[in-house]
Amino acid sequence: MVDEHGDFDVVTDVEWVPIDQQVYDLDVDRTHNFIANGIVTHNSIYKFRGADFRNLLKFEEQFPEAVTVVLDQNYRSSQRILDAANAVIENNASHRPKHLWTDRGAGEPIVRYQGDDEHDEAAFVVREIHRLIDGGDHRYGDIAVFYRTNAQSRVLEESLVRSGVPYRVFGGVKFYDRREIKDALAYLRALVNPDDEVSWKRIVNTPRRGVGDTSVAKIDSYASGAGIPFPAAIDKATEAGVTGKALGGLRDLLELMDEAREAASGGVAAALEAVLSRSGYLAELESERSIEAQGRLENLQELVGSTRDFDEQVERGDFSGLAAIGGVGVGANAGEDVSHPEGLARVQAFLEAISLVTDMDENDPEASSVTLMTLHSAKGLEYPVVFLIGLEGRSVPARAQPRRSRRARRRAPPLLRGDHARRANVSTCATRGAG
């Protein structure tokens, strides 16, 4: 169930209760519950929501009089995709015999690509999208890209933006529009621009450090009266009338920013890691111990990976990625050494690159666009062409699952999601940045 804060209660145990009465559907957004005899019952297909697949496997044993109707005809995919699904399912230790078939014809072969890393993988996806569009048989809206976690979309989104491919994120928001990413970038913006009032107000109590609206209003009032920017007024919090826990929180924030400014001499990644660790942002998410918080942590790890990529590109003079978007190396003549920005100048270049990426991905919502989504969001949707990316063993399935379950599920996602397509492309990476 959803509590008053919009979070899910944790299912601690499941009890078998026979019900010999009518069952009524209860349509609650983002939940899987129904009412039986006045009892709100939890219903989900996900293990982390309390579902147990053994209930299905043992159903025939517990109800031998039940009649099983095998739904083996597929109306979406080509036979080649279904043959691949059949072959994969056959390797699972616990499954009911079923042979998927279709009358849609053999279809095109499944394409498998193994990239050197996530950037090579994204480049492959973009090349294939351009090839399909240029062929004239497809539009952007015919194409979908699936991945396991939202954090995996970052590199692909950047590649799509640089290549001018319109896209949308189904069931979520684009990487750089996610709350935790905006929070982290606000710290970096406040770091390089002490007068950025919007960023300072965003981070002043993020994560919570006891600085409430009343204290912020006092600083605002003092800044207006003294004719100084809001960030400068934070340093005058005592004169502004801020006391107690809020005053201590503001002093901690100023010390944190001083430390992050020093850490920036080691690169953008060093500055970001200092901010996330010293501020307590990561610790606060880790303490929540929820699926939603884990997703936000993965997004932040991916952002750290992005800053590391940026640092490495600048150091080796590779200006083909974010560094190029940020303007690093622009204006240098052939054969000349390109100056590598250091410290806060490098952080500024990174922020400029991110700002340009987010500006470039403003697409017409009515125009045809490639769809990005997680595997869990794909149920019930159909696309002529599907890319399944990030199919390494450490990414699919989730690492938190028991080993036997992982072995079975490692084979399952490609076939379950691949049968949403008439043409499938699957990809893995030899190495993938861990952030």
Coordinates of C-alpha atoms in Angstrom, one line a residue:
M1 CA 0.0 0.0 0.0
V2 CA 1.0 3.6 -0.4
D3 CA 1.4 5.7 2.8
E4 CA 0.8 9.4 3.2
H5 CA 4.2 10.3 1.8
G6 CA 3.7 8.4 -1.4
D7 CA 6.1 5.6 -0.4
F8 CA 5.3 1.9 -0.5
D9 CA 4.9 -0.2 2.6
V10 CA 7.3 -3.2 2.7
V11 CA 5.8 -6.6 2.4
T12 CA 7.2 -8.6 5.4
D13 CA 5.2 -11.8 5.0
V14 CA 2.4 -13.4 2.8
E15 CA -0.4 -15.3 4.3
W16 CA -2.6 -17.8 2.5
V17 CA -6.3 -17.1 3.2
P18 CA -9.0 -19.0 1.4
I19 CA -11.8 -16.7 0.1
D20 CA -15.1 -18.0 -1.1
Q21 CA -16.7 -14.7 -1.9
Q22 CA -16.7 -12.1 -4.6
V23 CA -13.4 -10.3 -5.3
Y24 CA -13.4 -6.6 -6.3
D25 CA -10.7 -4.8 -8.2
L26 CA -9.3 -1.7 -6.5
D27 CA -7.7 0.6 -9.0
V28 CA -5.0 2.5 -7.0
D29 CA -2.4 4.3 -9.1
R30 CA 1.1 2.5 -9.0
T31 CA -0.2 -0.3 -6.8
H32 CA -1.3 -3.9 -7.3
N33 CA -4.1 -4.4 -4.7
F34 CA -7.6 -5.7 -4.6
I35 CA -10.3 -6.1 -1.9
A36 CA -11.5 -9.6 -0.9
N37 CA -14.1 -9.8 1.8
G38 CA -13.2 -6.4 3.1
I39 CA -9.5 -7.2 3.2
V40 CA -7.1 -5.1 1.0
T41 CA -4.8 -7.7 -0.6
H42 CA -1.5 -7.1 -2.2
N43 CA -1.1 -8.5 -5.8
S44 CA 2.2 -8.1 -7.7
I45 CA 4.4 -10.0 -10.2
Y46 CA 7.6 -8.6 -8.6
K47 CA 9.7 -10.4 -6.0
F48 CA 10.6 -7.1 -4.3
R49 CA 6.8 -6.5 -3.9
G50 CA 6.3 -9.9 -2.2
A51 CA 5.4 -12.0 -5.3
D52 CA 6.5 -15.7 -5.3
F53 CA 6.8 -17.5 -8.7
R54 CA 6.4 -20.8 -6.9
N55 CA 2.7 -20.1 -6.6
L56 CA 2.4 -20.5 -10.3
L57 CA 4.6 -23.5 -10.6
K58 CA 2.8 -25.4 -7.9
F59 CA -0.7 -24.4 -8.9
E60 CA -1.4 -27.6 -10.7
E61 CA -0.2 -29.6 -7.8
Q62 CA -2.5 -27.8 -5.4
F63 CA -5.4 -27.7 -7.8
P64 CA -5.3 -30.9 -9.8
E65 CA -8.8 -30.5 -11.1
A66 CA -7.9 -27.2 -12.8
V67 CA -7.9 -27.1 -16.6
T68 CA -4.8 -25.5 -18.1
V69 CA -5.2 -23.6 -21.4
V70 CA -1.9 -23.0 -23.1
L71 CA -1.7 -19.6 -24.9
D72 CA 1.1 -20.3 -27.2
Q73 CA 0.3 -18.2 -30.3
N74 CA 2.0 -14.9 -30.5
Y75 CA 0.4 -12.1 -32.5
R76 CA 3.3 -9.6 -32.2
S77 CA 6.6 -11.0 -33.2
S78 CA 8.3 -12.9 -36.0
Q79 CA 9.0 -16.6 -35.7
R80 CA 12.8 -16.0 -35.4
I81 CA 12.3 -14.0 -32.3
L82 CA 9.9 -16.6 -30.9
D83 CA 12.4 -19.4 -31.8
A84 CA 15.0 -17.6 -29.8
A85 CA 12.6 -17.2 -26.9
N86 CA 11.7 -20.9 -27.0
A87 CA 15.4 -21.9 -27.0
V88 CA 16.2 -19.7 -24.0
I89 CA 13.1 -20.9 -22.0
E90 CA 14.1 -24.5 -22.6
N91 CA 17.2 -23.9 -20.4
N92 CA 15.3 -22.9 -17.4
A93 CA 15.1 -25.6 -14.7
S94 CA 11.5 -24.8 -13.7
H95 CA 9.1 -24.1 -16.5
R96 CA 6.0 -25.5 -18.1
P97 CA 6.4 -26.9 -21.6
K98 CA 5.2 -24.4 -24.2
H99 CA 6.2 -23.7 -27.8
L100 CA 5.6 -20.1 -28.9
W101 CA 4.5 -19.8 -32.5
T102 CA 3.1 -17.2 -34.9
D103 CA 1.7 -16.9 -38.4
R104 CA 3.5 -13.6 -39.1
G105 CA 6.3 -15.3 -40.9
A106 CA 10.0 -15.9 -40.2
G107 CA 11.0 -12.3 -40.0
E108 CA 14.5 -10.9 -40.0
P109 CA 17.4 -12.4 -38.0
I110 CA 18.1 -11.1 -34.5
V111 CA 21.2 -8.9 -34.4
R112 CA 23.7 -9.3 -31.6
Y113 CA 26.4 -6.7 -30.9
Q114 CA 29.1 -6.7 -28.3
G115 CA 30.6 -3.3 -27.7
D116 CA 33.8 -2.4 -26.1
D117 CA 32.0 -0.2 -23.6
E118 CA 28.7 1.6 -23.1
H119 CA 29.9 4.4 -25.5
D120 CA 30.6 1.9 -28.3
E121 CA 27.2 0.3 -27.6
A122 CA 25.4 3.6 -27.8
A123 CA 27.2 4.5 -31.0
F124 CA 26.0 1.2 -32.5
V125 CA 22.4 1.9 -31.5
V126 CA 22.5 5.4 -33.0
R127 CA 24.1 4.1 -36.3
E128 CA 21.4 1.5 -36.6
I129 CA 18.6 4.0 -35.9
H130 CA 20.0 6.3 -38.7
R131 CA 20.3 3.3 -41.1
L132 CA 16.7 2.3 -40.4
I133 CA 15.4 5.8 -40.8
D134 CA 17.4 6.5 -44.0
G135 CA 16.1 3.2 -45.5
G136 CA 12.6 4.8 -45.5
D137 CA 10.8 1.8 -44.0
H138 CA 10.7 3.1 -40.5
R139 CA 10.1 6.3 -38.5
Y140 CA 11.5 7.2 -35.1
G141 CA 8.3 6.2 -33.4
D142 CA 8.7 2.6 -34.6
I143 CA 11.9 2.2 -32.5
A144 CA 12.3 1.5 -28.8
V145 CA 15.4 0.9 -26.6
F146 CA 15.0 -1.2 -23.4
Y147 CA 17.4 -1.3 -20.4
R148 CA 17.2 -2.7 -16.9
T149 CA 17.7 0.4 -14.8
N150 CA 17.1 4.1 -15.5
A151 CA 20.7 4.9 -14.8
Q152 CA 21.7 3.1 -18.0
S153 CA 20.0 5.7 -20.2
R154 CA 22.6 8.4 -19.6
V155 CA 25.2 7.5 -22.2
L156 CA 22.6 6.6 -24.8
E157 CA 20.7 9.9 -24.2
E158 CA 23.9 11.9 -24.8
S159 CA 24.6 10.0 -28.0
L160 CA 21.1 10.5 -29.3
V161 CA 21.3 14.2 -28.6
R162 CA 24.6 14.6 -30.3
S163 CA 23.3 12.8 -33.3
G164 CA 20.1 14.7 -33.5
V165 CA 17.8 11.7 -32.9
P166 CA 14.6 12.8 -31.1
Y167 CA 13.7 10.6 -28.1
R168 CA 11.4 10.4 -25.1
V169 CA 11.7 8.5 -21.9
F170 CA 8.6 6.4 -21.3
G171 CA 7.4 6.0 -17.7
G172 CA 10.1 8.4 -16.3
V173 CA 12.1 11.5 -16.9
K174 CA 15.2 12.2 -18.9
F175 CA 18.5 11.6 -17.0
Y176 CA 19.5 15.2 -16.4
D177 CA 15.9 16.1 -15.4
R178 CA 15.8 13.6 -12.5
R179 CA 15.6 15.2 -9.0
E180 CA 18.8 13.8 -7.6
I181 CA 20.8 14.7 -10.7
K182 CA 19.5 18.3 -10.5
D183 CA 20.4 18.4 -6.8
A184 CA 24.0 17.2 -7.5
L185 CA 24.4 19.6 -10.4
A186 CA 23.1 22.5 -8.3
Y187 CA 26.0 21.9 -5.9
L188 CA 28.5 22.1 -8.7
R189 CA 26.8 25.3 -10.1
A190 CA 26.9 26.9 -6.7
L191 CA 30.6 25.9 -6.5
V192 CA 31.6 27.7 -9.7
N193 CA 29.2 30.6 -9.3
P194 CA 28.9 32.0 -5.7
D195 CA 26.2 34.4 -6.9
D196 CA 23.9 31.6 -8.3
E197 CA 21.0 32.2 -6.0
V198 CA 18.7 29.6 -7.5
S199 CA 21.3 26.8 -7.0
W200 CA 22.2 28.0 -3.5
K201 CA 18.6 28.0 -2.4
R202 CA 18.2 24.4 -3.9
I203 CA 21.1 23.0 -1.9
V204 CA 20.7 25.1 1.3
N205 CA 18.6 22.3 3.0
T206 CA 19.3 19.4 0.6
P207 CA 19.8 17.0 2.2
R208 CA 18.1 18.1 5.3
R209 CA 20.4 20.0 7.6
G210 CA 17.9 21.9 9.8
V211 CA 17.6 25.0 7.6
G212 CA 13.9 25.7 7.3
D213 CA 11.8 28.2 5.4
T214 CA 11.9 30.7 8.3
S215 CA 15.7 30.7 8.3
V216 CA 15.9 31.1 4.5
A217 CA 13.4 34.0 4.8
K218 CA 15.7 35.7 7.3
I219 CA 18.7 35.3 5.0
D220 CA 16.7 36.6 2.1
S221 CA 15.5 39.7 4.1
Y222 CA 19.1 40.4 5.3
A223 CA 20.4 40.1 1.7
S224 CA 17.9 42.6 0.4
G225 CA 18.5 45.1 3.2
A226 CA 22.3 44.8 2.9
G227 CA 22.3 44.9 -0.9
I228 CA 24.2 41.6 -1.2
P229 CA 23.5 38.3 -3.0
F230 CA 21.7 35.5 -1.1
P231 CA 24.8 33.3 -1.1
A232 CA 26.9 36.1 0.5
A233 CA 24.2 36.5 3.1
I234 CA 24.6 32.9 4.2
D235 CA 28.0 33.8 5.6
K236 CA 26.3 36.5 7.6
A237 CA 23.7 34.2 9.0
T238 CA 24.3 35.3 12.6
E239 CA 23.6 38.9 11.7
A240 CA 20.5 37.8 9.8
G241 CA 19.1 36.4 13.1
V242 CA 19.6 32.7 12.3
T243 CA 20.3 30.6 15.4
G244 CA 20.4 27.0 16.7
K245 CA 20.4 24.0 14.4
A246 CA 19.9 26.1 11.3
L247 CA 23.0 28.2 12.0
G248 CA 25.0 25.0 12.4
G249 CA 23.6 23.6 9.2
L250 CA 24.6 26.7 7.3
R251 CA 28.1 26.6 8.7
D252 CA 28.4 23.0 7.7
L253 CA 27.3 23.9 4.1
L254 CA 29.9 26.6 3.8
E255 CA 32.6 24.2 5.1
L256 CA 31.5 21.6 2.6
M257 CA 31.7 24.0 -0.3
D258 CA 35.2 25.0 0.7
E259 CA 36.3 21.4 0.8
A260 CA 34.6 20.7 -2.6
R261 CA 36.4 23.8 -4.0
E262 CA 39.7 22.3 -3.0
A263 CA 38.7 18.8 -4.2
A264 CA 38.0 20.4 -7.7
S265 CA 41.7 20.6 -8.3
G266 CA 41.6 16.8 -8.8
G267 CA 38.8 17.0 -11.4
V268 CA 35.1 17.2 -11.8
A269 CA 34.6 13.7 -10.4
A270 CA 36.6 14.5 -7.2
A271 CA 34.5 17.6 -6.6
L272 CA 31.2 15.8 -7.2
E273 CA 32.2 12.8 -5.0
A274 CA 33.2 15.2 -2.2
V275 CA 29.9 17.0 -2.4
L276 CA 27.8 13.8 -2.4
S277 CA 29.8 12.2 0.4
R278 CA 30.4 15.2 2.7
S279 CA 26.9 16.6 2.4
G280 CA 25.3 13.3 3.6
Y281 CA 23.2 13.0 0.4
L282 CA 24.3 9.5 -0.3
A283 CA 24.0 8.5 3.3
E284 CA 20.4 9.8 3.4
L285 CA 19.4 7.7 0.4
E286 CA 21.2 4.6 1.7
S287 CA 19.3 4.9 5.0
E288 CA 15.9 4.8 3.2
R289 CA 16.5 1.2 2.1
S290 CA 13.9 1.4 -0.6
I291 CA 13.7 0.5 -4.3
E292 CA 13.1 4.1 -5.2
A293 CA 16.2 5.2 -3.2
Q294 CA 18.3 2.5 -4.8
G295 CA 17.3 3.8 -8.2
R296 CA 18.4 7.3 -7.2
L297 CA 21.7 6.0 -5.9
E298 CA 22.3 4.3 -9.2
N299 CA 21.6 7.5 -11.1
L300 CA 24.1 9.4 -8.9
Q301 CA 26.7 6.7 -9.5
E302 CA 26.1 7.1 -13.2
L303 CA 26.5 10.9 -12.9
V304 CA 29.9 10.3 -11.2
G305 CA 30.8 8.0 -14.1
S306 CA 29.9 10.8 -16.5
T307 CA 32.2 13.2 -14.7
R308 CA 35.0 10.6 -14.7
D309 CA 34.5 10.2 -18.5
F310 CA 34.7 14.0 -18.9
D311 CA 37.9 14.2 -16.8
E312 CA 39.5 11.4 -18.8
Q313 CA 38.5 12.9 -22.1
V314 CA 40.0 16.3 -21.2
E315 CA 43.3 14.7 -19.9
R316 CA 43.9 12.7 -23.0
G317 CA 42.8 15.4 -25.4
D318 CA 39.7 13.5 -26.7
F319 CA 37.1 16.1 -27.6
S320 CA 34.6 13.8 -29.2
G321 CA 32.2 13.6 -26.3
L322 CA 30.9 15.9 -23.6
A323 CA 34.2 17.7 -23.7
A324 CA 33.5 18.8 -27.2
I325 CA 30.0 19.9 -26.3
G326 CA 31.4 21.9 -23.5
G327 CA 33.7 23.8 -25.9
V328 CA 37.0 22.3 -24.6
G329 CA 39.5 22.5 -27.4
V330 CA 37.4 24.8 -29.6
G331 CA 39.5 27.4 -31.5
A332 CA 42.8 25.5 -31.4
N333 CA 44.7 25.3 -34.6
A334 CA 45.9 22.0 -36.0
G335 CA 49.1 20.9 -34.4
E336 CA 48.7 23.2 -31.4
D337 CA 48.5 22.0 -27.9
V338 CA 45.1 22.4 -26.4
S339 CA 45.0 23.8 -22.9
H340 CA 43.2 21.5 -20.5
P341 CA 41.0 23.4 -18.1
E342 CA 41.7 22.6 -14.4
G343 CA 39.9 23.1 -11.1
L344 CA 36.7 25.1 -11.2
A345 CA 37.3 26.0 -14.9
R346 CA 36.9 22.3 -15.7
V347 CA 33.8 22.0 -13.5
Q348 CA 32.4 25.0 -15.4
A349 CA 33.1 23.4 -18.8
F350 CA 31.3 20.2 -17.6
L351 CA 28.3 22.2 -16.5
E352 CA 28.2 24.0 -19.9
A353 CA 28.3 20.7 -21.7
I354 CA 25.4 19.3 -19.6
S355 CA 23.4 22.6 -20.1
L356 CA 23.8 22.3 -23.9
V357 CA 22.8 18.6 -23.8
T358 CA 19.6 19.4 -22.0
D359 CA 18.9 22.3 -24.3
M360 CA 19.4 20.2 -27.4
D361 CA 17.0 17.4 -26.3
E362 CA 13.9 19.7 -26.3
N363 CA 11.8 17.8 -28.9
D364 CA 8.4 18.5 -30.2
P365 CA 6.2 16.3 -28.1
E366 CA 3.9 15.7 -31.1
A367 CA 6.8 14.6 -33.4
S368 CA 7.9 11.0 -34.0
S369 CA 10.6 10.0 -31.5
V370 CA 12.5 7.0 -30.3
T371 CA 11.2 5.6 -27.0
L372 CA 13.5 4.7 -24.1
M373 CA 12.3 2.7 -21.2
T374 CA 13.2 0.1 -18.6
L375 CA 12.3 -3.6 -19.1
H376 CA 9.7 -3.4 -16.4
S377 CA 7.9 -0.5 -18.2
A378 CA 7.6 -2.5 -21.5
K379 CA 4.8 -4.8 -20.6
G380 CA 1.9 -4.5 -23.1
L381 CA 3.7 -2.2 -25.5
E382 CA 4.6 -3.1 -29.1
Y383 CA 7.3 -1.7 -31.4
P384 CA 8.5 -2.9 -34.8
V385 CA 12.1 -2.5 -33.8
V386 CA 13.5 -3.0 -30.3
F387 CA 17.1 -2.7 -29.0
L388 CA 17.9 -4.5 -25.7
I389 CA 21.0 -2.9 -24.3
G390 CA 23.2 -3.7 -21.3
L391 CA 22.6 -7.4 -21.2
E392 CA 25.8 -8.3 -19.2
G393 CA 25.4 -10.7 -16.4
R394 CA 26.0 -8.0 -13.7
S395 CA 23.2 -5.9 -15.1
V396 CA 20.6 -8.5 -16.1
P397 CA 19.2 -9.7 -13.8
A398 CA 19.6 -7.6 -10.7
R399 CA 22.6 -8.6 -8.6
A400 CA 20.5 -8.7 -5.4
Q401 CA 18.7 -11.9 -6.5
P402 CA 19.7 -15.4 -5.4
R403 CA 22.2 -17.1 -7.7
R404 CA 19.7 -19.7 -9.0
S405 CA 17.1 -17.1 -9.6
R406 CA 19.6 -14.9 -11.4
R407 CA 20.6 -17.8 -13.7
A408 CA 17.0 -18.2 -14.8
R409 CA 16.2 -14.5 -15.0
R410 CA 19.4 -13.8 -16.9
R411 CA 17.9 -15.8 -19.7
A412 CA 14.4 -14.4 -19.3
P413 CA 14.5 -10.6 -19.9
P414 CA 15.7 -10.8 -23.5
L415 CA 13.0 -13.2 -24.6
L416 CA 10.2 -11.7 -22.6
R417 CA 10.9 -8.2 -23.8
G418 CA 12.1 -9.2 -27.3
D419 CA 8.7 -10.6 -28.1
H420 CA 7.4 -7.1 -28.1
A421 CA 9.1 -6.6 -31.4
R422 CA 9.2 -7.7 -35.0
R423 CA 12.9 -6.9 -35.3
A424 CA 15.2 -7.3 -32.3
N425 CA 18.7 -6.1 -31.6
V426 CA 20.5 -7.2 -28.4
S427 CA 23.8 -5.8 -27.2
T428 CA 26.3 -6.3 -24.4
C429 CA 29.6 -4.6 -23.4
A430 CA 33.0 -6.0 -22.7
T431 CA 33.3 -3.3 -20.0
R432 CA 30.7 -0.9 -18.6
G433 CA 31.5 2.0 -16.4
A434 CA 30.3 1.5 -12.8
G435 CA 30.3 5.1 -11.9

